[in-house]
Amino acid sequence: MKLFFHKLTHWEYWPFLIVYIPIYFLWSYYAIKAKSIFFFNASNPTIKNGGFMMESKKEIYDIIPQQYYPTTILITEGTPTTEVQTLIEKNQIQFPLIAKPDIGLRGGGVKKIESVSDLNEYATKANFDYLVQNFIPYGEEVGIFYVRYPHEKLGRITGIVSKEFLIIKGDGKSTMEELIKQNPRYELQLKVLKQEYGAQLQEVIPLNEKVNLVPYGNHARGAKFVDGSHWITPQLTQAINEMCLQIPGFYFGRLDIMYNKMAELQEGKNFAVVELNGAASEPTHIYDPKHSIFFAWKELARHITYMYEISVANHKKGAPYLSHKEGMKEYRLHLEQSKKIANF
């Protein structure tokens, strides 16, 4: 009951379909103007479906200059674990590493792999193509929303979200599970954490020792999102433009970035791209608990307007919209993939 009321009084936990009710009307308006429900396809012409659904993460990595992201390889479904190990060694990927679906959804199926046995378990269970990549060593993460109209030489940052991981601190007497239950945000993840950690949750954490339960900043996996838009500066915008202008056909989306220190990120130093998300990107700074649902609706409307206007501009230059038939086919594939990830 405590968790129920926590979710009820914090809109960030409300179902996606509820939060987006006003946005559906705006989307319908733009669809009518564009004469296509699937106008988003033209927002990022070099990314499948503009990055709205069924886009391959590996194909997106391939258009990003190599120096900006960790070594990443694609493993096709059913590849024998011995072959996976060989590919990892050949590409000099070290443990711990990250494994995640090539076509993913809201952090589902993402896992930190500590050992060969963990890798074998993941490879055996995965009923989808997945990526294996080097673990990024930086300790901080932000999501930076980037927008550039096709006629513009430079883009802009429209929002930044910082991410607080699920980190528990030992008191020398409480078990991991007891520490998790002290925070409603953490307790909401307990079912998934039990599957991942098992009996380890009954271990007592030494005094002041910290354990990062989910080492990646995903809201669905319990990370707290904090609005960091005050970090937007001309210097940071220049650093992000320097990278994004090297990514062909990228105009709209969110870059999830791991970094060492904000001062270094502002200078374009010591950071790595975790993922580049296209047309389906949310301005995730809206999920800061301090923001109201009305603030969220305003920001969502602002960003969907950017996407519509960019799509129309690219369409006039020859970038196609998806036909209704093809769009519905892709949507059905998206639902099938979502079920796979949800059941993983």
Short mmCIF file of C-alpha atoms in Angstrom, two decimals:
data_model
loop_
_atom_site.label_atom_id
_atom_site.label_comp_id
_atom_site.label_asym_id
_atom_site.label_seq_id
_atom_site.Cartn_x
_atom_site.Cartn_y
_atom_site.Cartn_z
CA MET A 1 0.00 0.00 0.00
CA LYS A 2 2.89 2.34 0.82
CA LEU A 3 4.40 1.79 -2.62
CA PHE A 4 1.00 2.19 -4.28
CA PHE A 5 0.50 5.65 -2.76
CA HIS A 6 4.09 6.58 -3.60
CA LYS A 7 3.45 5.79 -7.25
CA LEU A 8 0.05 7.49 -7.19
CA THR A 9 1.43 10.75 -5.80
CA HIS A 10 4.52 10.84 -8.05
CA TRP A 11 3.45 11.21 -11.68
CA GLU A 12 6.85 9.99 -12.91
CA TYR A 13 5.60 6.46 -12.14
CA TRP A 14 2.28 6.82 -13.95
CA PRO A 15 1.74 4.58 -17.00
CA PHE A 16 3.15 5.93 -20.24
CA LEU A 17 -0.29 5.91 -21.89
CA ILE A 18 -1.72 8.14 -19.16
CA VAL A 19 1.12 10.66 -19.16
CA TYR A 20 0.93 11.07 -22.93
CA ILE A 21 -2.84 11.59 -23.30
CA PRO A 22 -2.60 15.33 -24.23
CA ILE A 23 0.33 14.60 -26.54
CA TYR A 24 -1.71 12.17 -28.63
CA PHE A 25 -3.94 15.07 -29.69
CA LEU A 26 -0.94 17.16 -30.70
CA TRP A 27 0.53 14.20 -32.60
CA SER A 28 -2.79 13.76 -34.44
CA TYR A 29 -2.77 17.43 -35.42
CA TYR A 30 0.75 17.17 -36.85
CA ALA A 31 -0.07 13.88 -38.58
CA ILE A 32 -2.99 15.55 -40.33
CA LYS A 33 -0.78 18.47 -41.42
CA ALA A 34 1.94 16.12 -42.67
CA LYS A 35 -0.63 13.72 -44.19
CA SER A 36 1.24 10.89 -42.49
CA ILE A 37 1.03 9.32 -39.02
CA PHE A 38 4.63 8.25 -39.50
CA PHE A 39 6.15 11.64 -40.31
CA PHE A 40 8.90 10.97 -37.75
CA ASN A 41 10.72 8.79 -40.27
CA ALA A 42 12.19 11.94 -41.85
CA SER A 43 13.49 13.44 -38.59
CA ASN A 44 16.81 11.56 -38.79
CA PRO A 45 17.13 10.26 -42.38
CA THR A 46 20.18 8.05 -41.75
CA ILE A 47 18.56 6.18 -38.84
CA LYS A 48 15.93 3.50 -39.47
CA ASN A 49 12.45 4.92 -38.84
CA GLY A 50 14.11 8.10 -37.65
CA GLY A 51 15.00 6.27 -34.45
CA PHE A 52 11.38 5.89 -33.36
CA MET A 53 11.04 2.11 -33.47
CA MET A 54 12.93 -1.00 -34.61
CA GLU A 55 16.19 0.91 -35.03
CA SER A 56 19.43 -1.03 -34.59
CA LYS A 57 21.75 0.37 -31.93
CA LYS A 58 24.72 -1.10 -33.79
CA GLU A 59 23.77 0.71 -37.00
CA ILE A 60 23.55 3.95 -35.01
CA TYR A 61 26.94 3.38 -33.40
CA ASP A 62 28.35 2.83 -36.87
CA ILE A 63 27.53 6.40 -37.93
CA ILE A 64 29.10 7.89 -34.79
CA PRO A 65 32.86 8.54 -34.94
CA GLN A 66 34.59 5.65 -33.13
CA GLN A 67 36.37 7.85 -30.60
CA TYR A 68 33.08 8.83 -28.97
CA TYR A 69 31.80 5.40 -27.85
CA PRO A 70 33.18 2.14 -26.39
CA THR A 71 34.19 -0.82 -28.53
CA THR A 72 30.93 -2.56 -29.47
CA ILE A 73 30.18 -5.76 -31.36
CA LEU A 74 26.92 -7.26 -32.61
CA ILE A 75 26.05 -10.82 -31.62
CA THR A 76 23.28 -12.46 -33.64
CA GLU A 77 20.68 -14.57 -31.90
CA GLY A 78 21.76 -18.18 -31.41
CA THR A 79 25.51 -17.57 -31.73
CA PRO A 80 27.29 -20.30 -29.69
CA THR A 81 28.78 -19.02 -26.45
CA THR A 82 32.24 -20.24 -27.45
CA GLU A 83 32.06 -18.08 -30.57
CA VAL A 84 30.87 -15.11 -28.49
CA GLN A 85 33.90 -15.50 -26.23
CA THR A 86 36.18 -15.64 -29.26
CA LEU A 87 34.67 -12.45 -30.68
CA ILE A 88 35.11 -10.67 -27.36
CA GLU A 89 38.77 -11.66 -27.14
CA LYS A 90 39.37 -10.72 -30.78
CA ASN A 91 37.89 -7.24 -30.22
CA GLN A 92 39.73 -6.77 -26.91
CA ILE A 93 36.56 -6.34 -24.86
CA GLN A 94 37.27 -6.86 -21.19
CA PHE A 95 35.20 -7.94 -18.18
CA PRO A 96 33.16 -6.37 -16.74
CA LEU A 97 31.26 -5.55 -19.92
CA ILE A 98 27.76 -4.50 -20.92
CA ALA A 99 25.32 -6.68 -22.87
CA LYS A 100 22.10 -5.23 -24.26
CA PRO A 101 19.55 -5.88 -27.02
CA ASP A 102 20.46 -4.44 -30.41
CA ILE A 103 16.84 -3.31 -30.72
CA GLY A 104 15.94 -2.34 -27.20
CA LEU A 105 13.28 -0.60 -25.18
CA ARG A 106 13.66 1.56 -22.05
CA GLY A 107 16.68 -0.28 -20.71
CA GLY A 108 15.13 -3.75 -20.87
CA GLY A 109 17.64 -6.56 -21.22
CA VAL A 110 20.63 -4.38 -20.31
CA LYS A 111 23.01 -6.16 -17.97
CA LYS A 112 26.49 -5.72 -16.58
CA ILE A 113 28.40 -8.93 -17.24
CA GLU A 114 31.07 -9.71 -14.67
CA SER A 115 32.35 -13.09 -15.84
CA VAL A 116 32.32 -15.79 -18.52
CA SER A 117 29.55 -17.61 -16.64
CA ASP A 118 27.41 -14.44 -16.65
CA LEU A 119 28.06 -14.06 -20.36
CA ASN A 120 27.13 -17.66 -21.09
CA GLU A 121 23.89 -17.27 -19.14
CA TYR A 122 22.98 -14.11 -21.07
CA ALA A 123 23.90 -15.62 -24.45
CA THR A 124 21.91 -18.76 -23.76
CA LYS A 125 18.83 -16.85 -22.65
CA ALA A 126 18.81 -14.09 -25.28
CA ASN A 127 16.21 -14.68 -27.99
CA PHE A 128 17.26 -11.54 -29.87
CA ASP A 129 20.36 -10.01 -31.44
CA TYR A 130 22.40 -8.21 -28.81
CA LEU A 131 25.43 -6.01 -28.35
CA VAL A 132 28.49 -6.58 -26.22
CA GLN A 133 30.55 -3.52 -25.40
CA ASN A 134 33.33 -2.39 -23.12
CA PHE A 135 32.18 -1.02 -19.79
CA ILE A 136 32.56 2.77 -19.67
CA PRO A 137 34.75 3.67 -16.68
CA TYR A 138 33.30 7.11 -15.96
CA GLY A 139 31.11 7.47 -12.89
CA GLU A 140 28.57 10.13 -13.94
CA GLU A 141 25.82 10.07 -16.56
CA VAL A 142 23.69 12.67 -18.31
CA GLY A 143 21.17 12.70 -21.10
CA ILE A 144 21.66 15.64 -23.46
CA PHE A 145 18.84 16.50 -25.84
CA TYR A 146 20.09 17.88 -29.14
CA VAL A 147 18.08 19.63 -31.86
CA ARG A 148 19.25 21.05 -35.20
CA TYR A 149 17.10 22.17 -38.11
CA PRO A 150 18.37 21.04 -41.55
CA HIS A 151 19.10 24.59 -42.67
CA GLU A 152 21.19 25.35 -39.56
CA LYS A 153 24.95 24.98 -39.36
CA LEU A 154 24.83 24.55 -35.58
CA GLY A 155 22.38 22.83 -33.26
CA ARG A 156 21.32 23.51 -29.71
CA ILE A 157 20.90 21.67 -26.41
CA THR A 158 17.27 21.80 -25.31
CA GLY A 159 17.55 19.96 -22.02
CA ILE A 160 19.89 17.96 -19.81
CA VAL A 161 19.06 15.25 -17.31
CA SER A 162 21.52 13.96 -14.76
CA LYS A 163 21.07 10.49 -13.32
CA GLU A 164 21.46 9.24 -9.77
CA PHE A 165 22.09 5.51 -9.70
CA LEU A 166 20.59 2.98 -7.30
CA ILE A 167 23.39 3.09 -4.74
CA ILE A 168 22.99 1.72 -1.23
CA LYS A 169 25.37 2.52 1.62
CA GLY A 170 26.11 -0.10 4.24
CA ASP A 171 25.59 0.46 7.96
CA GLY A 172 27.34 -2.70 9.09
CA LYS A 173 24.16 -4.38 10.32
CA SER A 174 21.47 -4.22 7.61
CA THR A 175 21.20 -6.64 4.69
CA MET A 176 21.09 -5.40 1.11
CA GLU A 177 17.35 -6.08 1.01
CA GLU A 178 16.74 -4.11 4.21
CA LEU A 179 18.71 -1.18 2.84
CA ILE A 180 16.74 -1.31 -0.41
CA LYS A 181 13.45 -1.20 1.50
CA GLN A 182 14.45 2.04 3.20
CA ASN A 183 13.86 3.94 -0.06
CA PRO A 184 10.53 3.61 -1.97
CA ARG A 185 12.28 4.29 -5.29
CA TYR A 186 14.64 1.39 -4.61
CA GLU A 187 11.96 -0.91 -3.21
CA LEU A 188 9.96 -0.58 -6.41
CA GLN A 189 12.86 -2.41 -8.09
CA LEU A 190 13.05 -5.19 -5.51
CA LYS A 191 11.38 -7.86 -7.63
CA VAL A 192 13.87 -7.37 -10.47
CA LEU A 193 16.78 -7.06 -8.05
CA LYS A 194 15.84 -10.39 -6.43
CA GLN A 195 16.04 -12.04 -9.84
CA GLU A 196 19.45 -10.51 -10.45
CA TYR A 197 21.09 -10.78 -7.04
CA GLY A 198 19.27 -13.73 -5.44
CA ALA A 199 20.68 -14.78 -2.06
CA GLN A 200 23.22 -11.96 -2.21
CA LEU A 201 20.47 -9.59 -1.05
CA GLN A 202 20.66 -11.20 2.39
CA GLU A 203 24.28 -10.21 2.85
CA VAL A 204 25.15 -7.45 5.31
CA ILE A 205 26.96 -4.51 3.74
CA PRO A 206 29.96 -3.24 5.77
CA LEU A 207 29.76 0.22 7.30
CA ASN A 208 30.03 3.01 4.69
CA GLU A 209 30.61 0.56 1.81
CA LYS A 210 28.62 1.55 -1.29
CA VAL A 211 27.01 -0.87 -3.76
CA ASN A 212 25.72 0.33 -7.13
CA LEU A 213 22.78 -2.00 -7.71
CA VAL A 214 22.10 -0.89 -11.30
CA PRO A 215 25.23 0.62 -12.92
CA TYR A 216 23.41 2.44 -15.72
CA GLY A 217 21.07 5.41 -15.56
CA ASN A 218 17.70 4.04 -16.61
CA HIS A 219 14.49 5.42 -15.10
CA ALA A 220 12.65 2.14 -15.53
CA ARG A 221 15.38 0.46 -13.47
CA GLY A 222 15.12 2.94 -10.63
CA ALA A 223 17.55 5.73 -11.45
CA LYS A 224 16.49 9.15 -10.20
CA PHE A 225 16.36 11.75 -12.96
CA VAL A 226 17.35 15.28 -12.03
CA ASP A 227 16.96 18.30 -14.31
CA GLY A 228 20.46 19.50 -15.15
CA SER A 229 19.49 22.04 -17.80
CA HIS A 230 21.34 24.74 -15.84
CA TRP A 231 24.52 23.12 -17.19
CA ILE A 232 23.71 24.28 -20.71
CA THR A 233 26.45 26.74 -21.68
CA PRO A 234 27.89 28.00 -24.97
CA GLN A 235 31.00 25.93 -24.21
CA LEU A 236 29.08 22.68 -23.73
CA THR A 237 26.92 23.41 -26.77
CA GLN A 238 30.08 23.84 -28.83
CA ALA A 239 31.49 20.53 -27.57
CA ILE A 240 28.27 18.65 -28.38
CA ASN A 241 27.99 20.32 -31.78
CA GLU A 242 31.54 19.26 -32.58
CA MET A 243 30.50 15.64 -32.16
CA CYS A 244 26.95 15.76 -33.55
CA LEU A 245 27.95 17.53 -36.76
CA GLN A 246 30.10 14.48 -37.53
CA ILE A 247 27.05 12.21 -37.32
CA PRO A 248 25.42 12.28 -40.77
CA GLY A 249 21.68 12.84 -40.89
CA PHE A 250 21.26 13.34 -37.14
CA TYR A 251 19.01 16.27 -36.24
CA PHE A 252 16.85 15.27 -33.30
CA GLY A 253 17.44 13.08 -30.28
CA ARG A 254 19.02 12.44 -26.93
CA LEU A 255 22.62 11.46 -26.29
CA ASP A 256 23.15 9.44 -23.14
CA ILE A 257 26.69 10.21 -22.04
CA MET A 258 28.98 8.93 -19.30
CA TYR A 259 31.56 11.42 -18.10
CA ASN A 260 34.19 12.01 -15.44
CA LYS A 261 33.63 15.61 -14.30
CA MET A 262 31.22 18.24 -15.57
CA ALA A 263 34.06 20.72 -16.05
CA GLU A 264 35.76 18.20 -18.36
CA LEU A 265 32.55 17.45 -20.25
CA GLN A 266 32.07 21.17 -20.81
CA GLU A 267 35.45 21.11 -22.56
CA GLY A 268 34.58 18.01 -24.57
CA LYS A 269 37.00 15.81 -22.63
CA ASN A 270 36.75 12.43 -20.86
CA PHE A 271 33.28 11.31 -21.90
CA ALA A 272 31.73 8.49 -23.92
CA VAL A 273 28.38 8.05 -25.63
CA VAL A 274 26.32 5.27 -24.07
CA GLU A 275 23.58 5.55 -26.69
CA LEU A 276 22.16 7.91 -29.27
CA ASN A 277 18.37 7.90 -29.29
CA GLY A 278 16.40 9.35 -32.18
CA ALA A 279 12.76 10.26 -32.76
CA ALA A 280 11.46 8.25 -29.80
CA SER A 281 13.65 10.24 -27.40
CA GLU A 282 12.02 11.84 -24.42
CA PRO A 283 13.30 15.06 -22.86
CA THR A 284 13.89 13.05 -19.71
CA HIS A 285 14.63 16.05 -17.53
CA ILE A 286 10.84 16.19 -17.15
CA TYR A 287 11.06 13.23 -14.74
CA ASP A 288 12.80 15.27 -12.06
CA PRO A 289 10.48 14.82 -9.03
CA LYS A 290 10.38 18.59 -8.58
CA HIS A 291 8.55 19.05 -11.90
CA SER A 292 4.77 18.94 -12.26
CA ILE A 293 2.88 17.01 -14.90
CA PHE A 294 2.06 20.35 -16.51
CA PHE A 295 5.77 21.11 -16.94
CA ALA A 296 6.17 17.67 -18.50
CA TRP A 297 3.36 18.25 -20.98
CA LYS A 298 4.84 21.60 -22.00
CA GLU A 299 8.28 20.09 -22.61
CA LEU A 300 6.92 17.07 -24.47
CA ALA A 301 4.86 19.35 -26.71
CA ARG A 302 7.88 21.57 -27.36
CA HIS A 303 10.06 18.66 -28.42
CA ILE A 304 7.44 16.95 -30.57
CA THR A 305 7.02 20.26 -32.36
CA TYR A 306 10.77 20.31 -33.03
CA MET A 307 10.55 16.78 -34.43
CA TYR A 308 7.59 17.63 -36.66
CA GLU A 309 9.22 20.76 -38.06
CA ILE A 310 12.53 18.98 -38.71
CA SER A 311 10.72 16.07 -40.37
CA VAL A 312 8.80 18.41 -42.67
CA ALA A 313 11.99 20.27 -43.61
CA ASN A 314 13.81 17.01 -44.41
CA HIS A 315 10.77 15.71 -46.32
CA LYS A 316 10.87 18.76 -48.57
CA LYS A 317 14.48 17.83 -49.34
CA GLY A 318 13.49 14.32 -50.35
CA ALA A 319 13.47 12.31 -47.11
CA PRO A 320 10.38 10.06 -47.28
CA TYR A 321 7.69 9.50 -44.67
CA LEU A 322 6.80 5.90 -43.95
CA SER A 323 3.74 4.67 -45.82
CA HIS A 324 0.85 3.62 -43.61
CA LYS A 325 1.29 -0.03 -44.59
CA GLU A 326 5.03 -0.05 -43.87
CA GLY A 327 4.57 1.94 -40.69
CA MET A 328 2.01 -0.48 -39.28
CA LYS A 329 4.26 -3.40 -40.19
CA GLU A 330 7.15 -1.80 -38.29
CA TYR A 331 4.86 -1.06 -35.35
CA ARG A 332 3.78 -4.71 -35.13
CA LEU A 333 7.43 -5.78 -35.17
CA HIS A 334 8.08 -3.22 -32.44
CA LEU A 335 5.36 -4.78 -30.25
CA GLU A 336 6.80 -8.26 -30.80
CA GLN A 337 10.29 -7.07 -29.88
CA SER A 338 8.96 -5.30 -26.81
CA LYS A 339 7.41 -8.56 -25.57
CA LYS A 340 10.72 -10.37 -26.01
CA ILE A 341 12.58 -7.74 -24.01
CA ALA A 342 9.89 -7.58 -21.31
CA ASN A 343 10.04 -11.34 -20.82
CA PHE A 344 13.84 -11.54 -20.81
#
